[in-house]
Amino acid sequence: MIQKNKIKSLASAFIPMLFLTTKVNAQIGLGVPNPTNPVEIKTDAGNIVVDNSGKMGVLVPAPKVAIDLRSGTNGSVAIGNTDKTAAQAGSGALRYVASPAIGVKGYLEFSDGTNWVSFYPKGKPRIVVMASKTTQDTYVFESGTPSEIGTKSGIVQRRSSYLTNWTEILDSDSGVPNTNFNPATGEFVAPRAGVYFATFTFALQASQVNTGSNNQTEAIWEVRNPAGTITQRVKTNNGYSSDTGSSPNKIPVGSACTVSVYLNKGDKLRPFTWITVAFSDSTVSQFDTSSSGVYNALTIVEQ
């Protein structure tokens, strides 16, 4: 009976000590004699802490987010690149790409779970569209003769014609492939408001230029709002000699138009032409599609 009482007394004294020891060991201090957080590490610049809710503060005594670097003295963070796909890295992952882009030596990207997306407005350019034209396809949309409206092969004289069926080279938003440009129609739809730099060129096969004083080729950018109403038209007019003489006196003609234009979200930007260089209104001029269409090009860059 005496032995039992001794055992009970020892147990009563040991159990509280066990809980006390567990509580003390739950707080780890490296260079900190009496840590007040579960983890505290002393450095020359200040302490690194992990509080009871799992938040980490680097030189921040009371972190407010998962990792708080806002010490006010040295809160930068460094990350590197990865060869993982955006899906493998998962949504919210960050990486630094050291490869140079236009105007920069490197840039940050984040994963949206499917693609690596570049940060903007700094870093890689935002919207970039590039296309070339190797077909003869156009669409007459303004004519005094309603029956002429429609798809054509080449440019009909003295008719407003959209340039259609482009070969898309690039259509990207901050490096991510996109569908802002429709190569079949030649129409670009602004995904957000901003200033866009746009240029397009076209060249026609060499031919005789008609007799008269109003020979010209017009390259025109047209802006329509989401409802389809024309809000702007900007054109370049190139004039040519009044008469090249009889065959085989032929010259190549063409034009180009470059604009910086403000577009609202949903506005449509589209190139078209109006020319008068042939001997007859019914004449159809053909594009010079030699050298893979290098003379017929389109570029749009968000500023």
mmCIF file of C-alpha atoms in Angstrom:
data_model
loop_
_atom_site.group_PDB
_atom_site.id
_atom_site.type_symbol
_atom_site.label_atom_id
_atom_site.label_comp_id
_atom_site.label_asym_id
_atom_site.label_seq_id
_atom_site.Cartn_x
_atom_site.Cartn_y
_atom_site.Cartn_z
ATOM 1 C CA MET A 1 0.000 0.000 0.000
ATOM 2 C CA ILE A 2 2.858 2.338 0.820
ATOM 3 C CA GLN A 3 4.461 1.448 -2.539
ATOM 4 C CA LYS A 4 1.294 2.352 -4.417
ATOM 5 C CA ASN A 5 1.097 5.748 -2.739
ATOM 6 C CA LYS A 6 4.703 6.482 -3.748
ATOM 7 C CA ILE A 7 3.935 5.641 -7.370
ATOM 8 C CA LYS A 8 0.875 7.902 -7.364
ATOM 9 C CA SER A 9 2.907 10.746 -5.895
ATOM 10 C CA LEU A 10 5.633 10.392 -8.532
ATOM 11 C CA ALA A 11 3.064 10.284 -11.318
ATOM 12 C CA SER A 12 1.317 13.378 -9.985
ATOM 13 C CA ALA A 13 4.582 15.269 -9.957
ATOM 14 C CA PHE A 14 5.811 14.023 -13.381
ATOM 15 C CA ILE A 15 2.722 14.583 -15.543
ATOM 16 C CA PRO A 16 2.568 18.416 -15.039
ATOM 17 C CA MET A 17 6.304 18.589 -15.740
ATOM 18 C CA LEU A 18 5.724 16.683 -18.993
ATOM 19 C CA PHE A 19 3.146 19.218 -20.210
ATOM 20 C CA LEU A 20 5.384 22.099 -19.128
ATOM 21 C CA THR A 21 8.303 20.679 -21.072
ATOM 22 C CA THR A 22 6.152 20.161 -24.178
ATOM 23 C CA LYS A 23 4.990 23.772 -24.059
ATOM 24 C CA VAL A 24 8.523 25.116 -23.744
ATOM 25 C CA ASN A 25 9.843 22.908 -26.565
ATOM 26 C CA ALA A 26 7.060 24.141 -28.924
ATOM 27 C CA GLN A 27 8.863 27.504 -29.144
ATOM 28 C CA ILE A 28 12.201 27.451 -30.901
ATOM 29 C CA GLY A 29 14.586 30.345 -30.555
ATOM 30 C CA LEU A 30 17.896 30.554 -32.402
ATOM 31 C CA GLY A 31 19.865 33.346 -30.791
ATOM 32 C CA VAL A 32 16.658 34.406 -29.008
ATOM 33 C CA PRO A 33 16.669 33.496 -25.270
ATOM 34 C CA ASN A 34 12.922 33.873 -24.686
ATOM 35 C CA PRO A 35 11.032 33.508 -28.001
ATOM 36 C CA THR A 36 7.414 34.677 -27.990
ATOM 37 C CA ASN A 37 6.566 32.998 -31.320
ATOM 38 C CA PRO A 38 6.766 29.311 -32.226
ATOM 39 C CA VAL A 39 9.936 30.077 -34.213
ATOM 40 C CA GLU A 40 12.271 33.058 -33.888
ATOM 41 C CA ILE A 41 15.669 33.384 -35.530
ATOM 42 C CA LYS A 42 17.980 36.253 -34.725
ATOM 43 C CA THR A 43 20.051 37.820 -37.552
ATOM 44 C CA ASP A 44 22.259 40.896 -37.725
ATOM 45 C CA ALA A 45 19.482 42.772 -39.540
ATOM 46 C CA GLY A 46 16.608 41.640 -37.327
ATOM 47 C CA ASN A 47 14.506 38.630 -36.458
ATOM 48 C CA ILE A 48 12.755 36.105 -38.683
ATOM 49 C CA VAL A 49 9.569 34.822 -37.035
ATOM 50 C CA VAL A 50 6.826 32.263 -37.596
ATOM 51 C CA ASP A 51 3.751 33.154 -35.562
ATOM 52 C CA ASN A 52 1.019 30.938 -34.155
ATOM 53 C CA SER A 53 -1.070 31.157 -37.340
ATOM 54 C CA GLY A 54 1.833 29.990 -39.533
ATOM 55 C CA LYS A 55 2.649 33.389 -41.021
ATOM 56 C CA MET A 56 6.328 34.152 -41.610
ATOM 57 C CA GLY A 57 7.806 37.584 -41.119
ATOM 58 C CA VAL A 58 11.277 38.366 -42.453
ATOM 59 C CA LEU A 59 12.461 41.292 -40.316
ATOM 60 C CA VAL A 60 8.736 41.851 -39.686
ATOM 61 C CA PRO A 61 7.737 41.148 -36.033
ATOM 62 C CA ALA A 62 3.980 40.842 -36.745
ATOM 63 C CA PRO A 63 3.435 39.331 -40.231
ATOM 64 C CA LYS A 64 0.022 39.929 -41.801
ATOM 65 C CA VAL A 65 0.234 37.570 -44.783
ATOM 66 C CA ALA A 66 1.697 34.094 -45.367
ATOM 67 C CA ILE A 67 5.150 35.549 -46.062
ATOM 68 C CA ASP A 68 5.634 39.180 -45.043
ATOM 69 C CA LEU A 69 8.767 40.937 -46.332
ATOM 70 C CA ARG A 70 7.704 44.511 -45.629
ATOM 71 C CA SER A 71 10.462 45.458 -43.244
ATOM 72 C CA GLY A 72 10.941 48.840 -44.892
ATOM 73 C CA THR A 73 14.669 48.265 -45.326
ATOM 74 C CA ASN A 74 15.215 45.227 -47.530
ATOM 75 C CA GLY A 75 12.001 43.590 -48.657
ATOM 76 C CA SER A 76 13.022 42.305 -52.091
ATOM 77 C CA VAL A 77 12.524 38.709 -53.190
ATOM 78 C CA ALA A 78 14.473 36.765 -55.804
ATOM 79 C CA ILE A 79 13.092 33.983 -58.013
ATOM 80 C CA GLY A 80 14.597 31.967 -60.839
ATOM 81 C CA ASN A 81 13.423 30.280 -64.028
ATOM 82 C CA THR A 82 11.927 26.810 -64.400
ATOM 83 C CA ASP A 83 11.530 24.402 -67.284
ATOM 84 C CA LYS A 84 8.168 23.211 -65.952
ATOM 85 C CA THR A 85 5.070 23.940 -67.988
ATOM 86 C CA ALA A 86 2.511 26.341 -66.537
ATOM 87 C CA ALA A 87 0.243 23.378 -65.768
ATOM 88 C CA GLN A 88 3.029 21.490 -63.982
ATOM 89 C CA ALA A 89 3.979 24.549 -61.921
ATOM 90 C CA GLY A 90 0.323 25.254 -61.076
ATOM 91 C CA SER A 91 -1.716 28.456 -60.948
ATOM 92 C CA GLY A 92 0.009 31.299 -59.113
ATOM 93 C CA ALA A 93 3.593 30.105 -59.688
ATOM 94 C CA LEU A 94 6.165 32.757 -60.620
ATOM 95 C CA ARG A 95 9.326 32.605 -62.686
ATOM 96 C CA TYR A 96 11.946 35.003 -64.021
ATOM 97 C CA VAL A 97 12.855 34.585 -67.694
ATOM 98 C CA ALA A 98 16.331 35.927 -68.399
ATOM 99 C CA SER A 99 15.931 35.708 -72.185
ATOM 100 C CA PRO A 100 15.925 39.166 -73.765
ATOM 101 C CA ALA A 101 12.693 40.419 -75.320
ATOM 102 C CA ILE A 102 11.986 43.632 -77.204
ATOM 103 C CA GLY A 103 13.557 46.430 -75.178
ATOM 104 C CA VAL A 104 14.204 44.402 -72.025
ATOM 105 C CA LYS A 105 16.848 41.979 -70.717
ATOM 106 C CA GLY A 106 14.402 39.757 -68.834
ATOM 107 C CA TYR A 107 10.870 39.639 -67.473
ATOM 108 C CA LEU A 108 8.569 38.023 -64.905
ATOM 109 C CA GLU A 109 5.834 35.526 -65.752
ATOM 110 C CA PHE A 110 3.080 33.909 -63.710
ATOM 111 C CA SER A 111 1.202 30.668 -64.316
ATOM 112 C CA ASP A 112 -2.554 30.795 -64.831
ATOM 113 C CA GLY A 113 -2.633 27.015 -64.728
ATOM 114 C CA THR A 114 -2.457 26.698 -68.522
ATOM 115 C CA ASN A 115 -0.016 29.320 -69.845
ATOM 116 C CA TRP A 116 2.916 31.358 -68.597
ATOM 117 C CA VAL A 117 1.696 34.975 -68.734
ATOM 118 C CA SER A 118 4.073 37.954 -68.759
ATOM 119 C CA PHE A 119 3.514 40.871 -66.422
ATOM 120 C CA TYR A 120 2.677 44.195 -68.068
ATOM 121 C CA PRO A 121 2.843 47.070 -68.779
ATOM 122 C CA LYS A 122 6.584 46.617 -68.157
ATOM 123 C CA GLY A 123 8.344 43.588 -69.574
ATOM 124 C CA LYS A 124 7.519 42.079 -72.921
ATOM 125 C CA PRO A 125 5.211 44.074 -75.244
ATOM 126 C CA ARG A 126 1.520 43.502 -74.784
ATOM 127 C CA ILE A 127 -0.575 42.997 -77.923
ATOM 128 C CA VAL A 128 1.514 42.121 -80.988
ATOM 129 C CA VAL A 129 -0.045 41.121 -84.321
ATOM 130 C CA MET A 130 1.895 40.369 -87.509
ATOM 131 C CA ALA A 131 0.565 39.059 -90.811
ATOM 132 C CA SER A 132 1.428 38.868 -94.500
ATOM 133 C CA LYS A 133 -0.786 38.575 -97.560
ATOM 134 C CA THR A 134 -0.125 36.095 -100.329
ATOM 135 C CA THR A 135 -3.683 35.806 -101.716
ATOM 136 C CA GLN A 136 -5.605 38.045 -104.117
ATOM 137 C CA ASP A 137 -8.686 38.048 -101.884
ATOM 138 C CA THR A 138 -10.532 41.303 -101.184
ATOM 139 C CA TYR A 139 -14.078 42.288 -100.243
ATOM 140 C CA VAL A 140 -15.798 45.236 -101.926
ATOM 141 C CA PHE A 141 -17.967 46.891 -99.267
ATOM 142 C CA GLU A 142 -18.656 50.329 -100.735
ATOM 143 C CA SER A 143 -19.801 50.783 -104.326
ATOM 144 C CA GLY A 144 -22.350 52.795 -106.281
ATOM 145 C CA THR A 145 -23.498 49.496 -107.742
ATOM 146 C CA PRO A 146 -24.962 47.288 -104.968
ATOM 147 C CA SER A 147 -24.493 44.110 -107.005
ATOM 148 C CA GLU A 148 -20.704 44.627 -106.831
ATOM 149 C CA ILE A 149 -20.626 44.196 -103.055
ATOM 150 C CA GLY A 150 -18.886 40.965 -102.154
ATOM 151 C CA THR A 151 -15.744 38.851 -102.449
ATOM 152 C CA LYS A 152 -13.317 39.634 -105.269
ATOM 153 C CA SER A 153 -9.954 38.447 -106.547
ATOM 154 C CA GLY A 154 -7.745 41.537 -106.634
ATOM 155 C CA ILE A 155 -8.591 45.213 -106.135
ATOM 156 C CA VAL A 156 -11.424 46.641 -108.222
ATOM 157 C CA GLN A 157 -10.775 50.216 -109.411
ATOM 158 C CA ARG A 158 -12.534 53.058 -107.569
ATOM 159 C CA ARG A 159 -14.174 50.760 -105.017
ATOM 160 C CA SER A 160 -13.538 50.499 -101.267
ATOM 161 C CA SER A 161 -12.170 47.034 -100.609
ATOM 162 C CA TYR A 162 -11.138 45.276 -97.416
ATOM 163 C CA LEU A 163 -7.952 43.201 -97.638
ATOM 164 C CA THR A 164 -8.967 39.679 -96.610
ATOM 165 C CA ASN A 165 -7.410 36.244 -96.049
ATOM 166 C CA TRP A 166 -4.070 37.142 -94.490
ATOM 167 C CA THR A 167 -1.468 34.658 -93.320
ATOM 168 C CA GLU A 168 -1.115 35.176 -89.585
ATOM 169 C CA ILE A 169 2.472 35.171 -88.321
ATOM 170 C CA LEU A 170 1.841 36.243 -84.730
ATOM 171 C CA ASP A 171 -1.131 37.157 -82.550
ATOM 172 C CA SER A 172 -0.125 37.388 -78.901
ATOM 173 C CA ASP A 173 -1.010 39.128 -75.660
ATOM 174 C CA SER A 174 2.101 39.520 -73.471
ATOM 175 C CA GLY A 175 3.676 36.518 -75.140
ATOM 176 C CA VAL A 176 0.585 34.293 -74.897
ATOM 177 C CA PRO A 177 -1.065 33.241 -78.212
ATOM 178 C CA ASN A 178 -4.443 34.919 -78.679
ATOM 179 C CA THR A 179 -7.267 35.524 -81.158
ATOM 180 C CA ASN A 180 -7.457 39.326 -81.276
ATOM 181 C CA PHE A 181 -6.808 39.289 -85.038
ATOM 182 C CA ASN A 182 -9.005 37.492 -87.567
ATOM 183 C CA PRO A 183 -6.796 36.649 -90.580
ATOM 184 C CA ALA A 184 -9.829 35.706 -92.708
ATOM 185 C CA THR A 185 -11.346 39.198 -92.476
ATOM 186 C CA GLY A 186 -8.218 41.230 -91.619
ATOM 187 C CA GLU A 187 -10.046 42.645 -88.606
ATOM 188 C CA PHE A 188 -8.424 43.331 -85.224
ATOM 189 C CA VAL A 189 -10.620 43.674 -82.122
ATOM 190 C CA ALA A 190 -9.099 45.586 -79.179
ATOM 191 C CA PRO A 191 -9.339 43.449 -76.004
ATOM 192 C CA ARG A 192 -8.881 46.550 -73.822
ATOM 193 C CA ALA A 193 -8.727 50.312 -74.181
ATOM 194 C CA GLY A 194 -5.381 51.835 -75.159
ATOM 195 C CA VAL A 195 -3.189 53.296 -77.889
ATOM 196 C CA TYR A 196 -2.281 50.949 -80.737
ATOM 197 C CA PHE A 197 0.425 51.449 -83.358
ATOM 198 C CA ALA A 198 -0.672 49.914 -86.657
ATOM 199 C CA THR A 199 0.833 49.775 -90.121
ATOM 200 C CA PHE A 200 0.076 47.924 -93.336
ATOM 201 C CA THR A 201 1.527 47.958 -96.830
ATOM 202 C CA PHE A 202 0.442 46.576 -100.178
ATOM 203 C CA ALA A 203 2.036 46.406 -103.618
ATOM 204 C CA LEU A 204 0.404 45.710 -106.967
ATOM 205 C CA GLN A 205 1.816 43.887 -109.935
ATOM 206 C CA ALA A 206 3.427 46.217 -112.470
ATOM 207 C CA SER A 207 0.944 47.585 -114.990
ATOM 208 C CA GLN A 208 0.212 50.577 -117.201
ATOM 209 C CA VAL A 209 -1.087 53.609 -115.322
ATOM 210 C CA ASN A 210 -4.058 55.300 -116.973
ATOM 211 C CA THR A 211 -4.258 58.649 -118.683
ATOM 212 C CA GLY A 212 -5.495 61.322 -116.315
ATOM 213 C CA SER A 213 -4.411 63.533 -113.443
ATOM 214 C CA ASN A 214 -6.006 61.729 -110.496
ATOM 215 C CA ASN A 215 -4.030 58.519 -110.356
ATOM 216 C CA GLN A 216 -3.622 57.376 -106.781
ATOM 217 C CA THR A 217 -3.535 54.448 -104.401
ATOM 218 C CA GLU A 218 -4.969 54.836 -100.931
ATOM 219 C CA ALA A 219 -4.093 52.680 -97.908
ATOM 220 C CA ILE A 220 -6.703 53.272 -95.211
ATOM 221 C CA TRP A 221 -7.181 52.176 -91.597
ATOM 222 C CA GLU A 222 -10.798 52.091 -90.491
ATOM 223 C CA VAL A 223 -12.051 52.045 -86.880
ATOM 224 C CA ARG A 224 -15.562 50.901 -86.005
ATOM 225 C CA ASN A 225 -17.097 50.716 -82.545
ATOM 226 C CA PRO A 226 -18.663 47.466 -81.240
ATOM 227 C CA ALA A 227 -21.997 48.510 -82.794
ATOM 228 C CA GLY A 228 -20.347 48.738 -86.236
ATOM 229 C CA THR A 229 -20.398 52.544 -86.544
ATOM 230 C CA ILE A 230 -17.364 54.111 -88.259
ATOM 231 C CA THR A 231 -15.524 56.361 -85.789
ATOM 232 C CA GLN A 232 -12.257 57.023 -87.656
ATOM 233 C CA ARG A 233 -10.633 56.628 -91.028
ATOM 234 C CA VAL A 234 -6.962 57.476 -91.573
ATOM 235 C CA LYS A 235 -5.424 57.160 -95.024
ATOM 236 C CA THR A 236 -2.235 57.612 -96.992
ATOM 237 C CA ASN A 237 -2.586 58.739 -100.608
ATOM 238 C CA ASN A 238 0.213 57.982 -103.074
ATOM 239 C CA GLY A 239 0.073 59.705 -106.473
ATOM 240 C CA TYR A 240 1.644 58.443 -109.708
ATOM 241 C CA SER A 241 2.468 59.784 -113.153
ATOM 242 C CA SER A 242 -0.537 60.610 -115.294
ATOM 243 C CA ASP A 243 0.335 58.212 -118.094
ATOM 244 C CA THR A 244 2.974 55.534 -118.483
ATOM 245 C CA GLY A 245 2.390 55.293 -122.195
ATOM 246 C CA SER A 246 1.600 52.296 -124.313
ATOM 247 C CA SER A 247 2.551 48.725 -123.469
ATOM 248 C CA PRO A 248 5.001 47.435 -122.334
ATOM 249 C CA ASN A 249 5.566 50.550 -120.202
ATOM 250 C CA LYS A 250 4.510 49.235 -116.814
ATOM 251 C CA ILE A 251 5.325 50.342 -113.283
ATOM 252 C CA PRO A 252 4.677 48.774 -109.858
ATOM 253 C CA VAL A 253 2.374 50.791 -107.605
ATOM 254 C CA GLY A 254 1.307 50.444 -104.002
ATOM 255 C CA SER A 255 0.798 52.266 -100.725
ATOM 256 C CA ALA A 256 1.209 52.069 -96.950
ATOM 257 C CA CYS A 257 -0.532 53.581 -93.930
ATOM 258 C CA THR A 258 0.830 53.920 -90.388
ATOM 259 C CA VAL A 259 -1.213 55.224 -87.446
ATOM 260 C CA SER A 260 -1.203 55.503 -83.672
ATOM 261 C CA VAL A 261 -4.852 55.250 -82.753
ATOM 262 C CA TYR A 262 -6.774 55.085 -79.484
ATOM 263 C CA LEU A 263 -9.189 52.162 -79.323
ATOM 264 C CA ASN A 264 -11.827 51.403 -76.723
ATOM 265 C CA LYS A 265 -12.416 47.823 -75.678
ATOM 266 C CA GLY A 266 -14.258 46.056 -78.493
ATOM 267 C CA ASP A 267 -13.371 48.607 -81.195
ATOM 268 C CA LYS A 268 -12.483 47.081 -84.565
ATOM 269 C CA LEU A 269 -9.451 48.101 -86.625
ATOM 270 C CA ARG A 270 -9.332 46.991 -90.272
ATOM 271 C CA PRO A 271 -7.283 47.882 -93.388
ATOM 272 C CA PHE A 272 -8.831 48.681 -96.763
ATOM 273 C CA THR A 273 -7.910 50.286 -100.090
ATOM 274 C CA TRP A 274 -9.238 52.601 -102.774
ATOM 275 C CA ILE A 275 -7.248 52.931 -105.990
ATOM 276 C CA THR A 276 -7.505 54.507 -109.427
ATOM 277 C CA VAL A 277 -4.588 53.532 -111.635
ATOM 278 C CA ALA A 278 -6.097 51.432 -114.434
ATOM 279 C CA PHE A 279 -7.537 52.443 -117.795
ATOM 280 C CA SER A 280 -11.020 51.234 -116.940
ATOM 281 C CA ASP A 281 -13.223 51.261 -113.836
ATOM 282 C CA SER A 282 -13.844 47.557 -114.351
ATOM 283 C CA THR A 283 -10.141 46.699 -114.299
ATOM 284 C CA VAL A 284 -8.998 44.561 -111.370
ATOM 285 C CA SER A 285 -5.429 45.088 -110.158
ATOM 286 C CA GLN A 286 -3.562 42.116 -108.736
ATOM 287 C CA PHE A 287 -1.336 42.068 -105.656
ATOM 288 C CA ASP A 288 2.362 41.390 -106.060
ATOM 289 C CA THR A 289 2.623 38.183 -104.044
ATOM 290 C CA SER A 290 6.181 37.344 -105.046
ATOM 291 C CA SER A 291 8.774 36.566 -102.379
ATOM 292 C CA SER A 292 6.105 35.112 -100.058
ATOM 293 C CA GLY A 293 4.120 38.338 -99.921
ATOM 294 C CA VAL A 294 6.830 40.488 -98.325
ATOM 295 C CA TYR A 295 5.346 43.587 -99.969
ATOM 296 C CA ASN A 296 1.948 43.043 -98.344
ATOM 297 C CA ALA A 297 2.355 43.142 -94.586
ATOM 298 C CA LEU A 298 0.440 44.148 -91.464
ATOM 299 C CA THR A 299 1.661 44.892 -87.920
ATOM 300 C CA ILE A 300 -0.257 46.024 -84.814
ATOM 301 C CA VAL A 301 1.479 46.726 -81.487
ATOM 302 C CA GLU A 302 -0.160 47.953 -78.277
ATOM 303 C CA GLN A 303 1.695 50.953 -76.876
#
